[in-house]
Tab-separated table of C-alpha atoms in Angstrom:
chain	number	residue	atom	x	y	z
A	1	MET	CA	0.007	-0.005	-0.025
A	2	LYS	CA	2.809	2.387	0.931
A	3	THR	CA	4.664	1.566	-2.293
A	4	THR	CA	1.572	2.460	-4.343
A	5	PHE	CA	1.066	5.726	-2.480
A	6	TYR	CA	4.750	6.752	-3.001
A	7	PHE	CA	4.402	5.785	-6.667
A	8	LEU	CA	1.383	8.035	-7.064
A	9	VAL	CA	3.108	10.950	-5.331
A	10	LEU	CA	6.116	10.531	-7.554
A	11	ILE	CA	3.889	10.598	-10.685
A	12	LEU	CA	2.161	13.797	-9.452
A	13	LEU	CA	5.516	15.448	-8.807
A	14	LEU	CA	6.940	14.444	-12.216
A	15	PHE	CA	3.827	15.088	-14.300
A	16	PRO	CA	4.014	18.918	-14.462
A	17	PRO	CA	7.639	19.112	-15.760
A	18	MET	CA	6.993	16.174	-18.150
A	19	ALA	CA	3.840	17.861	-19.460
A	20	LYS	CA	5.846	21.072	-20.026
A	21	GLN	CA	8.621	19.168	-21.900
A	22	LEU	CA	6.095	17.325	-24.048
A	23	LYS	CA	4.183	20.586	-24.659
A	24	ILE	CA	0.865	19.019	-23.689
A	25	PHE	CA	-2.000	20.581	-21.676
A	26	ASP	CA	-0.449	24.042	-22.043
A	27	GLY	CA	-3.895	25.569	-21.904
A	28	LYS	CA	-5.096	28.993	-23.186
A	29	PRO	CA	-2.359	31.628	-22.823
A	30	LEU	CA	-2.826	34.047	-19.985
A	31	SER	CA	-3.936	37.610	-20.747
A	32	GLY	CA	-2.216	40.717	-19.431
A	33	ALA	CA	1.392	41.692	-19.032
A	34	PHE	CA	3.499	38.586	-18.199
A	35	TYR	CA	7.268	38.476	-18.722
A	36	PRO	CA	8.555	34.926	-17.998
A	37	THR	CA	11.974	34.687	-16.406
A	38	ASP	CA	14.744	33.581	-18.732
A	39	ASN	CA	16.755	30.493	-17.912
A	40	ILE	CA	20.171	30.998	-16.259
A	41	SER	CA	23.429	29.144	-16.815
A	42	PHE	CA	25.288	27.789	-13.828
A	43	SER	CA	28.470	29.401	-12.667
A	44	LYS	CA	30.416	29.324	-9.353
A	45	GLU	CA	30.056	33.066	-8.810
A	46	LEU	CA	26.222	33.032	-9.370
A	47	TRP	CA	25.922	30.055	-7.015
A	48	LEU	CA	27.911	31.601	-4.199
A	49	SER	CA	25.986	34.937	-4.450
A	50	GLY	CA	22.618	33.131	-4.452
A	51	GLU	CA	21.529	34.692	-7.708
A	52	PHE	CA	21.531	31.332	-9.575
A	53	GLN	CA	19.154	29.756	-7.008
A	54	ASN	CA	16.762	32.710	-7.051
A	55	LYS	CA	16.564	33.001	-10.868
A	56	LYS	CA	16.360	29.254	-11.408
A	57	ASP	CA	13.490	29.035	-8.885
A	58	SER	CA	11.653	31.839	-10.720
A	59	TYR	CA	12.336	30.215	-14.076
A	60	ILE	CA	10.884	26.825	-12.954
A	61	LYS	CA	7.779	28.548	-11.482
A	62	ASP	CA	7.183	30.511	-14.704
A	63	HIS	CA	7.647	27.452	-16.973
A	64	ILE	CA	6.194	24.549	-15.006
A	65	GLY	CA	3.547	22.383	-16.680
A	66	PHE	CA	-0.157	23.148	-16.072
A	67	ARG	CA	0.822	26.660	-14.914
A	68	ASN	CA	-1.861	28.368	-16.946
A	69	HIS	CA	-4.513	25.843	-15.871
A	70	LEU	CA	-3.568	26.207	-12.176
A	71	ILE	CA	-3.642	30.018	-12.310
A	72	ARG	CA	-7.013	30.088	-14.012
A	73	LEU	CA	-8.403	27.531	-11.523
A	74	TYR	CA	-7.190	29.537	-8.574
A	75	ASN	CA	-8.578	32.783	-9.976
A	76	GLN	CA	-11.898	31.023	-10.683
A	77	LEU	CA	-12.199	29.726	-7.103
A	78	LEU	CA	-11.552	33.197	-5.696
A	79	PHE	CA	-14.183	34.727	-7.997
A	80	SER	CA	-16.788	32.014	-7.682
A	81	LEU	CA	-16.599	31.472	-3.875
A	82	PHE	CA	-15.636	34.966	-2.613
A	83	ASN	CA	-16.491	37.311	-5.536
A	84	LYS	CA	-12.883	38.533	-5.500
A	85	PRO	CA	-10.502	39.160	-8.426
A	86	ASN	CA	-6.881	37.994	-8.381
A	87	THR	CA	-5.857	40.797	-10.754
A	88	PRO	CA	-4.518	44.098	-9.301
A	89	GLY	CA	-6.809	47.052	-9.946
A	90	VAL	CA	-9.853	45.034	-11.049
A	91	VAL	CA	-13.087	45.886	-9.200
A	92	ILE	CA	-16.180	43.629	-9.329
A	93	GLY	CA	-19.253	45.757	-9.076
A	94	GLU	CA	-22.935	45.033	-8.568
A	95	ASP	CA	-24.408	42.461	-10.956
A	96	ASN	CA	-20.845	41.622	-12.005
A	97	TYR	CA	-20.194	44.956	-13.766
A	98	LEU	CA	-16.377	45.044	-14.113
A	99	TYR	CA	-14.208	48.170	-13.571
A	100	LEU	CA	-10.607	49.117	-13.040
A	101	GLU	CA	-10.001	51.044	-9.831
A	102	GLU	CA	-8.223	54.012	-11.548
A	103	TYR	CA	-11.461	54.705	-13.452
A	104	ILE	CA	-13.366	54.795	-10.133
A	105	ASP	CA	-10.782	56.931	-8.463
A	106	ASN	CA	-11.050	59.503	-11.227
A	107	TYR	CA	-14.838	59.466	-11.093
A	108	THR	CA	-14.975	59.832	-7.313
A	109	GLY	CA	-12.189	62.428	-7.166
A	110	LYS	CA	-9.896	60.347	-5.044
A	111	ASN	CA	-6.897	61.070	-7.247
A	112	PHE	CA	-7.697	64.797	-7.872
A	113	VAL	CA	-4.455	66.497	-8.786
A	114	GLY	CA	-5.549	69.886	-7.437
A	115	GLU	CA	-6.811	73.176	-8.688
A	116	GLN	CA	-3.360	74.754	-9.071
A	117	SER	CA	-2.053	71.948	-11.252
A	118	ILE	CA	-5.083	72.037	-13.551
A	119	ALA	CA	-4.957	75.844	-13.706
A	120	GLN	CA	-1.329	75.692	-14.984
A	121	ILE	CA	-2.220	73.056	-17.553
A	122	THR	CA	-5.195	74.906	-18.866
A	123	THR	CA	-3.210	78.171	-19.032
A	124	ARG	CA	-0.684	76.436	-21.266
A	125	ILE	CA	-3.432	74.842	-23.411
A	126	LYS	CA	-5.162	78.236	-23.784
A	127	TYR	CA	-1.951	79.828	-25.029
A	128	LEU	CA	-1.371	76.949	-27.444
A	129	GLN	CA	-4.941	77.146	-28.760
A	130	ASP	CA	-4.500	80.865	-29.472
A	131	TYR	CA	-1.001	80.310	-30.984
A	132	PHE	CA	-2.241	77.621	-33.326
A	133	LYS	CA	-5.371	79.591	-34.297
A	134	GLN	CA	-3.160	82.377	-35.671
A	135	ARG	CA	-1.732	79.698	-37.960
A	136	ASN	CA	-5.143	78.321	-39.038
A	137	ILE	CA	-4.715	75.242	-36.846
A	138	THR	CA	-7.474	74.162	-34.573
A	139	LEU	CA	-6.628	72.762	-31.134
A	140	ILE	CA	-9.560	70.993	-29.529
A	141	THR	CA	-9.916	68.885	-26.395
A	142	VAL	CA	-12.301	65.909	-26.150
A	143	PHE	CA	-13.369	64.649	-22.704
A	144	ALA	CA	-14.318	61.048	-23.505
A	145	PRO	CA	-16.649	59.221	-21.104
A	146	SER	CA	-15.723	56.393	-18.752
A	147	LYS	CA	-17.673	53.412	-17.545
A	148	ALA	CA	-17.448	54.696	-13.966
A	149	SER	CA	-19.282	57.916	-14.762
A	150	PHE	CA	-21.689	56.185	-17.114
A	151	TYR	CA	-22.581	53.287	-14.700
A	152	PRO	CA	-21.940	54.698	-11.209
A	153	GLU	CA	-24.915	52.756	-9.873
A	154	TYR	CA	-22.923	49.494	-10.106
A	155	ILE	CA	-19.816	50.713	-8.292
A	156	PRO	CA	-19.409	49.041	-4.844
A	157	LYS	CA	-20.707	51.179	-1.977
A	158	ARG	CA	-17.272	51.218	-0.297
A	159	TYR	CA	-16.107	53.960	-2.719
A	160	ASN	CA	-16.882	57.439	-1.466
A	161	ARG	CA	-17.400	60.631	-3.581
A	162	PHE	CA	-15.085	63.625	-2.958
A	163	ASP	CA	-16.055	67.295	-3.307
A	164	ASN	CA	-13.952	67.852	-6.466
A	165	SER	CA	-12.555	65.748	-9.252
A	166	ASN	CA	-10.197	66.204	-12.229
A	167	TYR	CA	-13.172	66.255	-14.592
A	168	SER	CA	-15.200	68.897	-12.731
A	169	GLU	CA	-12.127	71.148	-12.327
A	170	PHE	CA	-11.050	70.791	-15.949
A	171	ILE	CA	-14.554	71.688	-17.182
A	172	LYS	CA	-14.655	74.678	-14.898
A	173	GLN	CA	-11.268	75.908	-16.059
A	174	TYR	CA	-12.034	75.232	-19.783
A	175	GLN	CA	-15.266	77.212	-19.565
A	176	LYS	CA	-13.663	80.072	-17.652
A	177	LYS	CA	-10.755	80.367	-20.131
A	178	GLU	CA	-12.941	79.746	-23.198
A	179	ILE	CA	-10.902	76.753	-24.366
A	180	LEU	CA	-12.450	74.810	-27.216
A	181	HIS	CA	-13.611	71.397	-26.040
A	182	ILE	CA	-16.304	68.621	-26.413
A	183	ASP	CA	-17.746	67.153	-23.195
A	184	LEU	CA	-18.757	63.630	-24.218
A	185	ILE	CA	-19.036	62.661	-20.487
A	186	GLN	CA	-21.989	64.936	-20.112
A	187	TYR	CA	-23.412	64.065	-23.520
A	188	PHE	CA	-23.326	60.236	-22.891
A	189	ASN	CA	-25.019	60.746	-19.551
A	190	GLN	CA	-27.755	62.813	-21.268
A	191	ILE	CA	-28.591	60.116	-23.792
A	192	LYS	CA	-28.107	57.130	-21.420
A	193	ASP	CA	-31.807	56.624	-20.635
A	194	THR	CA	-33.016	57.148	-24.230
A	195	CYS	CA	-30.399	55.114	-26.122
A	196	SER	CA	-31.552	51.576	-26.833
A	197	VAL	CA	-28.124	50.360	-27.928
A	198	PRO	CA	-25.469	49.657	-25.228
A	199	LEU	CA	-22.782	52.326	-25.060
A	200	PHE	CA	-20.570	50.372	-22.599
A	201	PRO	CA	-20.177	46.641	-22.012
A	202	LYS	CA	-20.544	44.864	-18.628
A	203	ASN	CA	-17.289	42.977	-18.930
A	204	GLY	CA	-15.065	45.633	-20.504
A	205	LEU	CA	-13.812	49.120	-19.929
A	206	HIS	CA	-14.053	51.035	-23.158
A	207	TRP	CA	-17.029	52.362	-25.056
A	208	SER	CA	-18.842	49.845	-27.269
A	209	SER	CA	-18.518	49.989	-31.056
A	210	TYR	CA	-21.818	51.960	-31.093
A	211	GLY	CA	-20.553	54.248	-28.304
A	212	MET	CA	-17.384	54.841	-30.373
A	213	PHE	CA	-19.613	55.758	-33.385
A	214	ILE	CA	-21.530	58.263	-31.244
A	215	GLY	CA	-18.290	59.794	-30.025
A	216	ILE	CA	-16.440	59.995	-33.332
A	217	ASP	CA	-19.501	61.334	-35.179
A	218	THR	CA	-19.811	64.189	-32.615
A	219	ILE	CA	-16.084	64.948	-32.923
A	220	ALA	CA	-16.169	64.961	-36.762
A	221	LYS	CA	-19.145	67.330	-36.810
A	222	LYS	CA	-17.375	69.631	-34.354
A	223	ILE	CA	-14.219	69.633	-36.400
A	224	SER	CA	-16.243	70.527	-39.536
A	225	SER	CA	-17.850	73.504	-37.774
A	226	VAL	CA	-14.735	74.999	-36.176
A	227	SER	CA	-11.980	74.157	-38.702
A	228	GLY	CA	-13.628	75.276	-41.925
A	229	VAL	CA	-12.774	71.941	-43.595
A	230	LYS	CA	-15.786	69.638	-44.255
A	231	VAL	CA	-15.400	66.190	-42.732
A	232	SER	CA	-17.219	63.296	-44.392
A	233	ASP	CA	-20.377	62.114	-42.627
A	234	ILE	CA	-20.059	58.744	-40.925
A	235	ILE	CA	-23.287	56.734	-41.236
A	236	ILE	CA	-24.146	53.571	-39.425
A	237	ASN	CA	-25.634	50.750	-41.514
A	238	ARG	CA	-28.953	49.560	-40.122
A	239	PRO	CA	-30.119	47.237	-38.729
A	240	ILE	CA	-27.299	47.146	-36.237
A	241	THR	CA	-25.824	43.623	-35.802
A	242	PHE	CA	-25.843	42.324	-32.222
A	243	SER	CA	-23.758	39.288	-31.242
A	244	GLY	CA	-23.148	37.175	-28.182
A	245	ASP	CA	-19.692	36.348	-29.595
A	246	ILE	CA	-18.026	39.166	-27.805
A	247	LYS	CA	-15.192	40.920	-29.680
A	248	THR	CA	-12.199	42.939	-28.404
A	249	PRO	CA	-12.312	45.128	-26.330
A	250	ASP	CA	-15.785	44.452	-25.027
A	251	ALA	CA	-14.549	41.959	-22.466
A	252	ASP	CA	-11.018	43.341	-21.838
A	253	VAL	CA	-11.368	43.427	-18.019
A	254	GLU	CA	-12.713	39.818	-17.859
A	255	GLU	CA	-9.804	38.738	-20.087
A	256	ILE	CA	-7.140	39.989	-17.684
A	257	MET	CA	-8.891	38.263	-14.796
A	258	ASN	CA	-7.837	34.913	-16.387
A	259	LEU	CA	-10.788	32.838	-15.239
A	260	TYR	CA	-11.596	29.237	-16.190
A	261	LEU	CA	-15.201	29.948	-16.967
A	262	ASP	CA	-16.735	32.841	-18.855
A	263	ILE	CA	-18.785	35.405	-16.972
A	264	PRO	CA	-22.250	35.729	-18.535
A	265	LYS	CA	-22.362	38.515	-21.142
A	266	ASP	CA	-25.003	40.578	-22.804
A	267	ALA	CA	-25.084	40.612	-26.556
A	268	MET	CA	-23.186	43.633	-27.917
A	269	PRO	CA	-23.600	45.811	-31.021
A	270	TYR	CA	-21.140	45.509	-33.859
A	271	PRO	CA	-22.227	48.042	-36.509
A	272	THR	CA	-20.641	48.605	-39.850
A	273	PHE	CA	-20.216	52.170	-41.317
A	274	LYS	CA	-20.313	53.946	-44.579
A	275	TYR	CA	-19.082	57.495	-45.365
A	276	ARG	CA	-20.830	60.201	-47.292
A	277	ASN	CA	-18.891	62.928	-49.226
A	278	SER	CA	-15.790	60.863	-48.748
A	279	THR	CA	-14.212	62.623	-51.741
A	280	ALA	CA	-14.363	65.934	-49.942
A	281	SER	CA	-11.098	67.604	-48.836
A	282	LYS	CA	-10.135	65.941	-45.638
A	283	PRO	CA	-8.517	67.882	-42.793
A	284	LYS	CA	-5.171	66.603	-41.583
A	285	VAL	CA	-5.913	65.580	-38.005
A	286	LEU	CA	-3.455	64.605	-35.303
A	287	VAL	CA	-5.040	62.824	-32.279
A	288	ILE	CA	-3.133	62.657	-28.987
A	289	SER	CA	-5.047	60.208	-26.844
A	290	ASP	CA	-5.214	57.396	-24.355
A	291	SER	CA	-6.583	53.931	-25.201
A	292	TYR	CA	-10.026	55.210	-26.149
A	293	TYR	CA	-8.853	56.031	-29.628
A	294	TRP	CA	-7.685	52.484	-30.394
A	295	GLN	CA	-11.093	51.461	-31.696
A	296	VAL	CA	-11.267	54.410	-34.018
A	297	TYR	CA	-7.739	53.555	-35.222
A	298	THR	CA	-8.057	49.826	-35.632
A	299	GLN	CA	-11.477	49.928	-37.356
A	300	ASN	CA	-10.018	52.414	-39.928
A	301	VAL	CA	-12.644	55.005	-39.084
A	302	ALA	CA	-10.082	57.782	-38.841
A	303	HIS	CA	-8.604	56.923	-42.212
A	304	ASN	CA	-12.027	57.461	-43.844
A	305	LEU	CA	-12.743	60.735	-42.097
A	306	PHE	CA	-9.386	62.521	-41.864
A	307	ASP	CA	-6.271	63.033	-43.926
A	308	TRP	CA	-4.007	60.931	-41.758
A	309	GLY	CA	-2.144	63.275	-39.412
A	310	GLY	CA	-1.364	60.519	-36.992
A	311	PHE	CA	-2.203	59.030	-33.586
A	312	TRP	CA	0.113	59.740	-30.643
A	313	TYR	CA	-0.660	57.134	-27.913
A	314	TYR	CA	-0.215	58.963	-24.586
A	315	SER	CA	2.049	61.402	-26.570
A	316	LYS	CA	4.791	58.753	-26.464
A	317	THR	CA	4.327	56.335	-29.325
A	318	GLY	CA	3.216	57.642	-32.732
A	319	TYR	CA	1.354	55.848	-35.443
A	320	LYS	CA	0.672	57.143	-38.957
A	321	GLN	CA	0.015	55.870	-42.443
A	322	GLU	CA	2.176	56.542	-45.454
A	323	ASN	CA	1.481	54.860	-48.804
A	324	SER	CA	-0.854	52.399	-47.104
A	325	ASN	CA	1.916	51.354	-44.696
A	326	GLU	CA	1.758	51.895	-40.952
A	327	ILE	CA	4.758	53.706	-39.447
A	328	LYS	CA	5.355	53.434	-35.718
A	329	PHE	CA	7.799	55.826	-34.089
A	330	SER	CA	8.834	57.434	-30.890
A	331	VAL	CA	7.221	60.895	-30.395
A	332	GLU	CA	10.226	61.937	-28.358
A	333	GLN	CA	12.477	61.436	-31.410
A	334	ALA	CA	10.046	63.016	-33.893
A	335	HIS	CA	10.402	66.576	-35.281
A	336	PHE	CA	7.869	67.889	-32.726
A	337	GLN	CA	7.400	71.383	-34.089
A	338	TYR	CA	7.037	70.332	-37.665
A	339	GLU	CA	4.619	67.543	-36.932
A	340	LEU	CA	2.314	69.953	-35.154
A	341	VAL	CA	2.367	72.976	-37.492
A	342	LYS	CA	1.516	70.841	-40.639
A	343	GLN	CA	-1.789	69.771	-39.176
A	344	ASN	CA	-5.219	71.368	-39.726
A	345	VAL	CA	-6.557	70.030	-36.436
A	346	ILE	CA	-4.901	68.793	-33.200
A	347	VAL	CA	-7.197	66.734	-30.926
A	348	LEU	CA	-6.382	66.087	-27.299
A	349	LEU	CA	-8.552	63.188	-26.247
A	350	ALA	CA	-8.712	61.579	-22.828
A	351	SER	CA	-11.263	59.479	-21.023
A	352	GLN	CA	-12.222	60.435	-17.470
A	353	ALA	CA	-10.044	57.533	-16.308
A	354	THR	CA	-6.754	59.183	-17.308
A	355	LEU	CA	-7.451	62.838	-16.447
A	356	ASN	CA	-4.924	62.653	-13.673
A	357	TYR	CA	-2.312	62.268	-16.413
A	358	PHE	CA	-3.867	64.565	-19.052
A	359	PRO	CA	-2.630	65.888	-21.346
A	360	PHE	CA	0.253	63.498	-21.193
A	361	ASP	CA	2.925	66.261	-20.974
A	362	PHE	CA	1.885	67.551	-24.417
A	363	ASP	CA	1.109	70.971	-22.882
A	364	LYS	CA	4.586	71.309	-21.330
A	365	LYS	CA	6.560	70.216	-24.357
A	366	ALA	CA	4.421	72.148	-26.908
A	367	TYR	CA	4.449	75.323	-24.746
A	368	PHE	CA	8.226	75.129	-24.501
A	369	GLU	CA	8.501	74.851	-28.316
A	370	PHE	CA	6.032	77.630	-29.093
A	371	MET	CA	6.117	80.002	-26.173
A	372	PRO	CA	6.897	83.713	-26.684
A	373	GLN	CA	10.576	84.221	-27.529
A	374	ASP	CA	11.045	87.711	-26.145
A	375	SER	CA	13.433	87.998	-23.186
A	376	LEU	CA	10.726	89.095	-20.643
A	377	SER	CA	8.405	86.134	-21.419
A	378	LEU	CA	11.270	83.647	-21.342
A	379	ASN	CA	12.634	85.037	-18.098
A	380	ASN	CA	9.226	84.712	-16.451
A	381	TYR	CA	8.834	81.157	-17.787
A	382	TYR	CA	12.149	79.998	-16.436
A	383	LYS	CA	11.649	81.655	-13.083
A	384	HIS	CA	8.299	79.886	-12.694
A	385	GLU	CA	9.748	76.526	-13.811
A	386	ILE	CA	12.704	76.827	-11.379
A	387	ARG	CA	10.453	77.712	-8.423
A	388	ASN	CA	8.199	74.776	-9.096
A	389	ASN	CA	11.046	72.231	-9.381
A	390	ALA	CA	12.476	71.377	-5.936
A	391	VAL	CA	15.697	69.857	-7.322
A	392	TRP	CA	16.283	72.791	-9.689
A	393	TYR	CA	15.550	75.370	-7.023
A	394	LYS	CA	18.026	73.715	-4.605
A	395	THR	CA	20.849	74.396	-7.120
A	396	ILE	CA	19.776	78.097	-7.057
A	397	VAL	CA	20.051	78.088	-3.250
A	398	ASP	CA	23.465	76.414	-3.354
A	399	LYS	CA	24.726	78.904	-6.012
A	400	ALA	CA	23.412	81.853	-4.043
A	401	ARG	CA	25.382	80.770	-0.972
A	402	ALA	CA	28.508	80.142	-3.036
A	403	ASN	CA	28.186	83.592	-4.764
A	404	ASN	CA	27.168	85.376	-1.549
A	405	VAL	CA	23.944	86.769	-3.147
A	406	SER	CA	20.236	86.431	-2.345
A	407	GLU	CA	18.244	83.528	-3.735
A	408	ASP	CA	16.048	85.956	-5.750
A	409	GLU	CA	19.114	87.571	-7.350
A	410	GLN	CA	20.578	84.133	-8.269
A	411	LEU	CA	17.206	83.085	-9.591
A	412	ILE	CA	17.078	86.149	-11.896
A	413	LYS	CA	20.589	85.541	-13.167
A	414	ASP	CA	19.930	81.886	-14.016
A	415	ALA	CA	16.578	82.624	-15.621
A	416	ASP	CA	18.302	85.353	-17.741
A	417	TRP	CA	21.018	82.949	-18.792
A	418	MET	CA	18.492	80.293	-19.767
A	419	SER	CA	16.412	82.761	-21.793
A	420	LYS	CA	19.429	83.997	-23.741
A	421	LYS	CA	20.515	80.448	-24.443
A	422	TYR	CA	16.956	79.532	-25.602
A	423	ILE	CA	16.906	82.452	-28.034
A	424	GLN	CA	20.296	81.428	-29.298
A	425	ASP	CA	19.437	77.787	-29.710
A	426	HIS	CA	15.874	78.002	-31.004
A	427	GLU	CA	14.356	79.314	-34.158
A	428	THR	CA	10.655	79.261	-34.997
A	429	ILE	CA	9.416	76.699	-37.437
A	430	GLU	CA	7.999	79.525	-39.555
A	431	SER	CA	11.322	81.253	-39.935
A	432	LYS	CA	12.964	77.937	-40.849
A	433	ILE	CA	10.375	77.278	-43.504
A	434	GLU	CA	10.743	80.814	-44.943
A	435	LYS	CA	14.521	80.277	-45.252
A	436	ILE	CA	14.023	77.011	-47.138
A	437	LYS	CA	11.391	78.616	-49.416
A	438	ALA	CA	13.825	81.416	-50.190
A	439	ALA	CA	16.600	78.812	-50.936
A	440	ILE	CA	14.272	76.905	-53.333
A	441	LEU	CA	13.287	80.040	-55.188
A	442	LYS	CA	16.972	80.998	-55.729
A	443	ASP	CA	17.918	77.517	-57.012
A	444	ALA	CA	16.625	77.039	-60.584
A	445	LYS	CA	16.808	73.295	-60.554
A	446	TRP	CA	15.189	72.976	-57.104
A	447	LYS	CA	12.412	75.345	-58.159
A	448	ALA	CA	11.827	73.412	-61.387
A	449	SER	CA	11.498	70.107	-59.482
A	450	VAL	CA	8.894	71.714	-57.168
A	451	GLU	CA	6.968	72.994	-60.233
A	452	GLU	CA	7.064	69.495	-61.741
A	453	LYS	CA	5.768	67.924	-58.506
A	454	ALA	CA	2.939	70.534	-58.393
A	455	LYS	CA	1.827	69.492	-61.888
A	456	VAL	CA	1.890	65.762	-61.008
A	457	LYS	CA	-0.153	66.345	-57.866
A	458	ASN	CA	-2.371	68.802	-59.638
A	459	ILE	CA	-1.909	71.531	-56.944
A	460	SER	CA	-0.536	75.076	-57.120
A	461	PHE	CA	3.197	75.827	-57.093
A	462	GLU	CA	2.754	77.772	-53.834
A	463	GLU	CA	1.039	74.839	-52.152
A	464	MET	CA	3.721	72.469	-53.313
A	465	LEU	CA	6.415	74.885	-52.176
């Protein structure tokens, strides 16, 4: 009897690594960010330091047989028995409505960044709006809805509301400073009770395909009215197709929970679209956004409505189309000034869930590139930046002591030096363009090539220039 028992235990111990080696019973891959530990080669030094043992242990855990099955089984037990997720940030609401905690925190105001911070952001955006307007470029902000503000009734009662939130303060500042914007949060809440088609899924975070249609249609109409360039009408084909076979991203929260069994889902709308006046002149539109723009991008809606200016994901990774090929690039390494001034419209889009990060440092970087270049404005800018940067200001304090002058005097000296250096190192994009145009006009061969390109593209010489 003992021999049989030991034999069974041995089989159980050996079965997971054997299953892994034979690549059987791997199970459905886990969703979410998972970076398995790489294997490590043995060495005397690594063994003596303990690094080999630690990394080898992590490697075996990450690659053991049945790993995916066991994780899903454990997560399922937690969910089914205790109604708890085993995924950081996931919140299970009433009637199994799924959220992420950062969405709720933005809705309730828990992560409110403060009036002063938002006042500084909106001041920079107001300046940029006016700056671009002088160059016939429209800067517009879109406040996209979030599931938390659309379905607050299903949020667990343990989450308390605060007096202020990033959304309420941004709206107040935008209205006060007359900054162009679209408030889709308010609009979605207005149509919630009268719309018969789901605008948000139970099991996912982002707006439904129909919700995306409502949002982009509103944005396109607003762009047409404020930019002077007619955007094609996006029209939904009816009847709208509903399906219980849920598509991405309508169950994106459930997917990262990595359960064994599916949570019951409502059928969701998956409409198709057509475009009217698609031959009209399209505005070149650059969208700087969080993940709410992915559906517009992946379903090729933007390509049919706009001349492709690009999509900057969190203002970090850029995507654009050239000759039907997608180009992915780092925004940090792009020609920032040039990319902005060649647009007709620049859209800053953020859902309520990411307003504590909005506008993803675009305001700071763009303001620095386009701020007034006279000495007084630059001095004031640098004094403000130094005062609001503790590390930078400490260098001023140290310099003041070393130079035996007051902190204010040292601050003025450093700001003056920085402003002079800025003027020396920077040149406006307009002046650069004018210099290149002058060079083209002086060079007969270069000018002739531009004239030839204009004929091929059937546009004026000036436009080609």
